[in-house]
Short mmCIF file of C-alpha atoms in Angstrom, two decimals:
data_model
loop_
_atom_site.label_atom_id
_atom_site.label_comp_id
_atom_site.label_asym_id
_atom_site.label_seq_id
_atom_site.Cartn_x
_atom_site.Cartn_y
_atom_site.Cartn_z
CA MET A 1 0.00 0.00 0.00
CA GLN A 2 1.11 3.54 -0.69
CA GLN A 3 2.94 4.94 2.33
CA ILE A 4 1.16 7.79 4.10
CA GLU A 5 2.94 9.75 6.78
CA LYS A 6 1.35 9.41 10.21
CA SER A 7 -0.90 12.30 11.20
CA SER A 8 0.56 14.90 13.52
CA ILE A 9 -2.20 16.45 15.60
CA LYS A 10 -2.08 20.19 16.09
CA PRO A 11 -1.03 21.12 19.66
CA ASP A 12 -4.20 23.15 20.27
CA THR A 13 -6.56 20.44 19.01
CA PRO A 14 -8.85 19.36 21.85
CA ARG A 15 -8.60 15.71 22.83
CA VAL A 16 -11.22 14.41 25.21
CA SER A 17 -11.72 11.05 26.84
CA ILE A 18 -14.45 8.99 25.23
CA ASN A 19 -17.20 7.41 27.29
CA ARG A 20 -18.63 4.65 25.11
CA THR A 21 -21.56 3.79 27.37
CA PHE A 22 -23.98 5.75 25.20
CA SER A 23 -23.72 7.04 21.65
CA ILE A 24 -26.02 8.54 19.04
CA ALA A 25 -26.10 6.68 15.76
CA PRO A 26 -24.89 8.30 12.53
CA MET A 27 -28.02 9.11 10.52
CA LEU A 28 -27.90 10.57 7.03
CA ASP A 29 -29.59 13.99 6.80
CA TRP A 30 -30.30 13.93 10.54
CA THR A 31 -27.15 13.99 12.67
CA ASP A 32 -25.64 17.10 11.15
CA ARG A 33 -23.66 19.63 13.19
CA HIS A 34 -26.79 21.56 14.20
CA TYR A 35 -28.43 18.50 15.70
CA ARG A 36 -25.19 17.49 17.38
CA TYR A 37 -24.81 20.93 18.95
CA MET A 38 -28.26 20.60 20.52
CA ALA A 39 -27.57 17.02 21.63
CA ARG A 40 -24.40 18.09 23.38
CA LEU A 41 -26.32 20.64 25.45
CA MET A 42 -28.32 17.81 27.01
CA SER A 43 -25.58 15.22 27.39
CA LYS A 44 -21.91 15.91 28.02
CA GLN A 45 -21.04 12.20 28.02
CA ALA A 46 -22.72 10.92 24.85
CA LEU A 47 -20.41 10.01 22.00
CA LEU A 48 -21.68 11.81 18.91
CA TYR A 49 -21.29 10.58 15.34
CA THR A 50 -21.44 12.51 12.09
CA GLU A 51 -23.60 11.48 9.20
CA MET A 52 -21.73 9.03 6.99
CA VAL A 53 -19.29 10.89 4.74
CA THR A 54 -17.80 9.12 1.73
CA THR A 55 -14.11 9.21 0.99
CA GLY A 56 -14.94 10.62 -2.45
CA ALA A 57 -16.74 13.59 -0.93
CA ILE A 58 -13.80 14.42 1.32
CA LEU A 59 -11.08 13.93 -1.28
CA HIS A 60 -12.84 15.29 -4.37
CA GLY A 61 -15.90 17.24 -3.19
CA LYS A 62 -16.09 21.01 -3.39
CA GLY A 63 -17.59 21.59 0.06
CA ASP A 64 -16.25 21.16 3.57
CA TYR A 65 -17.79 17.90 4.70
CA LEU A 66 -15.89 17.82 7.99
CA ALA A 67 -17.06 21.09 9.58
CA TYR A 68 -18.27 20.86 13.15
CA ASN A 69 -18.64 22.95 16.30
CA ASP A 70 -15.91 22.62 18.92
CA GLU A 71 -18.60 22.06 21.54
CA GLU A 72 -19.46 18.69 19.95
CA HIS A 73 -16.51 16.74 21.37
CA PRO A 74 -16.27 13.82 21.84
CA LEU A 75 -17.08 13.43 18.16
CA ALA A 76 -16.56 10.53 15.75
CA LEU A 77 -16.47 10.72 11.96
CA GLN A 78 -18.19 7.90 10.14
CA LEU A 79 -16.54 7.13 6.83
CA GLY A 80 -17.99 5.28 3.86
CA GLY A 81 -15.50 3.63 1.54
CA SER A 82 -13.54 0.49 0.77
CA ASN A 83 -10.26 1.74 -0.69
CA PRO A 84 -7.63 1.46 2.07
CA ILE A 85 -5.47 4.27 0.65
CA ASP A 86 -8.40 6.68 0.36
CA LEU A 87 -9.67 5.77 3.81
CA ALA A 88 -6.22 6.34 5.29
CA LYS A 89 -6.01 9.76 3.65
CA CYS A 90 -9.44 10.72 4.99
CA ALA A 91 -8.69 9.39 8.46
CA GLN A 92 -5.53 11.46 8.53
CA ILE A 93 -7.40 14.60 7.46
CA ALA A 94 -10.07 13.96 10.10
CA ALA A 95 -7.51 13.46 12.85
CA GLU A 96 -5.81 16.70 11.90
CA ARG A 97 -9.20 18.43 12.02
CA GLY A 98 -9.61 17.26 15.62
CA TYR A 99 -12.01 14.33 15.38
CA ASP A 100 -11.83 11.92 18.31
CA GLU A 101 -12.61 8.67 16.47
CA ILE A 102 -12.91 7.25 12.96
CA ASN A 103 -15.73 4.79 12.32
CA LEU A 104 -16.03 2.63 9.21
CA ASN A 105 -19.54 2.02 7.91
CA VAL A 106 -20.14 -1.69 7.34
CA GLY A 107 -23.86 -1.50 8.01
CA CYS A 108 -25.65 0.69 5.46
CA PRO A 109 -27.69 -1.46 3.02
CA SER A 110 -28.74 1.07 0.36
CA ASP A 111 -28.26 0.34 -3.35
CA ARG A 112 -26.22 3.51 -3.80
CA VAL A 113 -23.83 2.45 -1.08
CA GLN A 114 -23.54 -1.07 -2.47
CA ASN A 115 -22.74 0.31 -5.91
CA GLY A 116 -19.88 2.19 -4.30
CA ARG A 117 -18.73 -1.06 -2.69
CA PHE A 118 -19.09 0.01 0.90
CA GLY A 119 -21.58 -0.32 3.70
CA ALA A 120 -23.17 -3.64 4.71
CA CYS A 121 -21.99 -5.49 1.58
CA LEU A 122 -18.46 -5.31 3.02
CA MET A 123 -19.43 -7.92 5.62
CA ALA A 124 -18.85 -10.43 2.83
CA GLU A 125 -15.25 -9.18 2.51
CA PRO A 126 -13.81 -9.26 6.04
CA GLU A 127 -10.22 -9.32 4.78
CA LEU A 128 -10.80 -6.06 2.90
CA VAL A 129 -12.40 -4.46 5.96
CA ALA A 130 -9.41 -5.58 8.03
CA GLU A 131 -7.06 -4.03 5.46
CA CYS A 132 -9.03 -0.77 5.58
CA VAL A 133 -8.89 -0.67 9.38
CA ASP A 134 -5.17 -1.42 9.35
CA ALA A 135 -4.51 1.33 6.79
CA MET A 136 -6.28 3.91 8.93
CA LYS A 137 -4.71 2.78 12.20
CA GLN A 138 -1.26 3.12 10.68
CA VAL A 139 -1.71 6.87 10.08
CA VAL A 140 -3.74 8.07 13.09
CA ASP A 141 -3.48 7.80 16.85
CA ILE A 142 -7.21 8.05 17.50
CA PRO A 143 -9.46 4.96 17.73
CA VAL A 144 -10.65 3.30 14.52
CA THR A 145 -13.95 1.46 15.02
CA VAL A 146 -16.42 -0.48 12.88
CA LYS A 147 -20.22 -0.34 12.76
CA THR A 148 -21.73 -3.48 11.30
CA ARG A 149 -24.78 -5.75 11.16
CA ILE A 150 -25.18 -9.31 12.46
CA GLY A 151 -25.30 -10.63 8.89
CA ILE A 152 -26.36 -10.02 5.30
CA ASP A 153 -28.86 -11.86 3.11
CA GLU A 154 -28.44 -15.63 3.59
CA GLN A 155 -25.09 -15.14 5.30
CA ASP A 156 -26.57 -14.71 8.75
CA SER A 157 -25.09 -17.48 10.88
CA TYR A 158 -23.31 -16.73 14.13
CA GLU A 159 -20.18 -18.25 12.58
CA PHE A 160 -20.37 -15.70 9.75
CA LEU A 161 -20.50 -12.88 12.30
CA THR A 162 -17.62 -14.21 14.40
CA THR A 163 -15.46 -14.79 11.33
CA PHE A 164 -15.98 -11.17 10.35
CA VAL A 165 -15.22 -9.86 13.84
CA GLU A 166 -12.16 -12.08 14.31
CA THR A 167 -10.69 -11.09 10.95
CA VAL A 168 -11.09 -7.36 11.60
CA LYS A 169 -10.00 -7.69 15.23
CA GLU A 170 -6.67 -9.17 14.13
CA LYS A 171 -5.81 -5.82 12.53
CA GLY A 172 -6.31 -3.95 15.77
CA CYS A 173 -10.00 -3.00 15.82
CA GLU A 174 -10.99 -3.01 19.48
CA GLU A 175 -14.47 -1.46 19.26
CA PHE A 176 -17.44 -2.73 17.27
CA ILE A 177 -20.96 -1.29 17.12
CA VAL A 178 -23.37 -4.03 16.10
CA HIS A 179 -26.82 -3.32 14.70
CA ALA A 180 -28.73 -6.36 15.95
CA ARG A 181 -30.48 -6.98 12.61
CA LYS A 182 -29.14 -8.51 9.46
CA ALA A 183 -29.41 -6.52 6.24
CA TRP A 184 -31.19 -7.66 3.10
CA LEU A 185 -29.13 -6.16 0.30
CA GLN A 186 -31.76 -6.92 -2.32
CA GLY A 187 -35.47 -6.29 -2.04
CA LEU A 188 -35.64 -4.01 1.01
CA SER A 189 -35.16 -0.26 1.21
CA PRO A 190 -32.85 1.25 3.86
CA LYS A 191 -35.97 2.17 5.88
CA GLU A 192 -37.33 -1.37 5.63
CA ASN A 193 -33.92 -2.72 6.65
CA ARG A 194 -34.25 -0.75 9.89
CA GLU A 195 -37.62 -2.34 10.65
CA ILE A 196 -38.33 -5.66 8.89
CA PRO A 197 -35.37 -7.98 9.67
CA PRO A 198 -36.00 -9.20 13.23
CA LEU A 199 -33.86 -7.96 16.08
CA ASP A 200 -31.57 -10.55 17.64
CA TYR A 201 -30.13 -8.99 20.78
CA PRO A 202 -29.00 -12.34 22.28
CA ARG A 203 -26.64 -12.83 19.32
CA VAL A 204 -24.85 -9.59 20.17
CA TYR A 205 -24.76 -10.58 23.86
CA GLN A 206 -23.18 -13.89 22.85
CA LEU A 207 -20.57 -12.04 20.81
CA LYS A 208 -19.59 -10.09 23.93
CA GLN A 209 -19.35 -13.28 25.98
CA ASP A 210 -17.13 -14.91 23.39
CA TYR A 211 -14.92 -11.83 22.89
CA PRO A 212 -14.75 -10.14 26.31
CA GLU A 213 -11.64 -8.19 25.27
CA ILE A 214 -13.57 -6.27 22.61
CA HIS A 215 -15.74 -3.25 23.42
CA ILE A 216 -19.13 -3.96 21.88
CA SER A 217 -22.03 -1.52 21.61
CA ILE A 218 -25.50 -2.65 20.60
CA ASN A 219 -27.76 -0.75 18.20
CA GLY A 220 -31.28 -1.21 16.86
CA GLY A 221 -34.80 -0.62 18.17
CA ILE A 222 -33.83 0.80 21.56
CA LEU A 223 -36.58 3.12 22.82
CA ASN A 224 -35.98 4.25 26.40
CA ILE A 225 -33.58 4.48 29.33
CA ASP A 226 -34.87 1.29 30.97
CA GLU A 227 -34.15 -0.71 27.80
CA MET A 228 -30.69 0.83 27.64
CA LYS A 229 -29.99 -0.24 31.22
CA GLN A 230 -31.12 -3.79 30.44
CA HIS A 231 -28.74 -3.97 27.48
CA LEU A 232 -25.87 -2.64 29.57
CA GLU A 233 -26.20 -5.66 31.84
CA HIS A 234 -24.94 -7.75 28.90
CA ILE A 235 -22.98 -5.36 26.72
CA ASP A 236 -20.50 -2.47 26.98
CA GLY A 237 -22.45 0.30 25.28
CA VAL A 238 -25.71 1.25 23.63
CA MET A 239 -26.13 3.26 20.43
CA VAL A 240 -29.52 4.90 19.87
CA GLY A 241 -30.68 6.37 16.58
CA ARG A 242 -34.26 7.30 15.77
CA GLU A 243 -35.45 7.70 19.37
CA ALA A 244 -32.58 10.11 20.12
CA TYR A 245 -33.68 12.17 17.13
CA ASN A 246 -37.47 12.00 17.33
CA ASN A 247 -37.50 12.43 21.12
CA PRO A 248 -34.25 14.33 21.74
CA TYR A 249 -35.00 15.29 25.33
CA ILE A 250 -34.32 11.68 26.28
CA LEU A 251 -30.65 12.72 26.08
CA SER A 252 -31.05 14.81 29.23
CA GLN A 253 -31.21 11.59 31.27
CA VAL A 254 -28.18 9.88 29.78
CA ASP A 255 -25.40 11.35 31.93
CA ASN A 256 -27.08 10.69 35.27
CA LYS A 257 -28.91 7.44 34.59
CA LEU A 258 -26.39 5.68 32.35
CA CYS A 259 -22.99 7.30 32.80
CA GLY A 260 -22.86 7.73 36.58
CA GLN A 261 -22.71 11.50 36.57
CA GLN A 262 -24.22 13.76 39.24
CA SER A 263 -25.03 16.67 36.97
CA GLU A 264 -28.05 18.94 36.88
CA ILE A 265 -30.57 17.97 34.21
CA MET A 266 -31.18 20.79 31.74
CA SER A 267 -34.83 21.74 31.27
CA ARG A 268 -36.38 22.06 27.84
CA GLU A 269 -36.64 25.80 28.37
CA GLN A 270 -32.90 25.95 29.14
CA VAL A 271 -32.17 23.97 25.97
CA ILE A 272 -34.09 26.54 23.93
CA GLU A 273 -32.42 29.46 25.73
CA GLN A 274 -28.99 28.06 24.93
CA MET A 275 -29.95 27.33 21.34
CA LEU A 276 -31.10 30.89 20.62
CA PRO A 277 -27.60 32.50 20.38
CA TYR A 278 -26.47 29.61 18.18
CA ILE A 279 -29.50 30.04 15.93
CA GLU A 280 -29.02 33.80 15.77
CA ALA A 281 -25.38 33.43 14.71
CA HIS A 282 -26.35 30.92 12.03
CA VAL A 283 -29.02 33.21 10.60
CA GLN A 284 -26.71 36.23 10.68
CA GLN A 285 -24.19 34.24 8.63
CA GLY A 286 -26.81 33.63 5.95
CA GLY A 287 -28.19 30.31 7.15
CA ARG A 288 -31.87 29.42 7.20
CA LEU A 289 -33.74 29.04 10.49
CA ASN A 290 -35.23 25.69 9.51
CA HIS A 291 -31.74 24.23 9.04
CA ILE A 292 -31.68 24.10 12.85
CA THR A 293 -35.30 24.05 13.99
CA ARG A 294 -36.06 20.89 11.99
CA HIS A 295 -33.96 19.09 14.61
CA MET A 296 -35.92 20.68 17.47
CA ILE A 297 -39.38 19.54 16.34
CA GLY A 298 -39.51 16.61 18.80
CA LEU A 299 -38.24 18.50 21.84
CA PHE A 300 -41.68 18.50 23.52
CA GLN A 301 -42.80 15.07 22.38
CA GLY A 302 -45.58 13.72 24.57
CA LEU A 303 -46.28 17.02 26.35
CA PRO A 304 -49.31 19.29 26.12
CA GLY A 305 -48.73 21.87 23.42
CA SER A 306 -46.22 19.75 21.50
CA ARG A 307 -48.44 19.79 18.41
CA GLN A 308 -48.61 23.60 18.44
CA TRP A 309 -44.83 23.74 18.86
CA ARG A 310 -44.25 21.48 15.88
CA ARG A 311 -46.83 23.24 13.74
CA HIS A 312 -45.52 26.75 14.39
CA LEU A 313 -41.95 25.77 13.59
CA SER A 314 -42.94 23.77 10.53
CA GLU A 315 -45.11 26.55 9.09
CA ASN A 316 -42.81 29.49 9.80
CA ALA A 317 -39.15 28.49 10.14
CA HIS A 318 -38.67 28.06 6.39
CA LYS A 319 -39.81 31.57 5.54
CA ALA A 320 -37.33 34.16 4.29
CA GLY A 321 -36.09 36.36 7.11
CA ALA A 322 -37.29 34.01 9.87
CA GLY A 323 -35.26 34.35 13.06
CA ILE A 324 -35.27 33.44 16.73
CA GLU A 325 -38.65 35.14 17.22
CA VAL A 326 -40.25 32.12 15.52
CA VAL A 327 -38.76 29.81 18.16
CA GLU A 328 -39.85 32.12 20.96
CA GLN A 329 -43.39 32.27 19.55
CA ALA A 330 -43.50 28.48 19.24
CA PHE A 331 -42.33 28.06 22.83
CA ALA A 332 -45.07 30.41 24.03
CA LYS A 333 -47.59 27.89 22.69
CA VAL A 334 -46.24 25.06 24.81
CA SER A 335 -47.70 24.27 28.24
CA VAL A 336 -44.88 23.14 30.54
#
């Protein structure tokens, strides 16, 4: 493989310890830097992940796909790709930009991802995944992790899963996030692949029993703090996706109830108060209000007035010239 010089991290780049007990799943179009900024207000311990970014976008794209707010640390970049040289280059760039972890996507089942030869289809090529991990680990000092499924298509035996994990583990991968569903690469949409293949939590528990030296987080269908606690009796960490997005205030409980912290829980009103300066700065720089408020829609889920909150933001935040007054007006409609 082409030799790439090991990344030298800038002296002023923040490096924080990573608590892997709880993390928020990388979700395309959802876990952007605006959502992550809000999430960090409610949980200081959660490990945050970017949306998946392809190596092609980083190396050849015209935009800055690695921008983030310093407040987001600890922050992991999820990469999509299967070329070890390209992945190593991107990992090096990310480390120099201050990211705290690099995660390789071996779980996304979409046709577009398969055509690019990355995502869940890579489970069938464990040696290539191991080579990719090794290439990245050789050029960065931050952790390189893998997010995967329990199987793909008809290759869904426990032996298939352990062969994959063992092969990648041999190249130094010490952390795996396992979505406890297999992926059907043909016939199901990405949305259907998050819902139709049955969950098999015991298989992930068994993986942890058989490989106690590996840090394993479980992902898929986790809906509340009690379920998270139950998983943590068998596994090292939990990763939550849709529930952490659709009901974001659940994050306010994470530090105290999962991570052993004795911190004050931020109220919803305090979350909004702290978001207002961030929103104002974004709008003043030419951004649209709904770029941020779309992530705040679920903040009052289950409470009286939540429908009025959602409706006011949805109907007004996209309008030209909309600013923080729209958020303040929406909050006035909520009974807390």
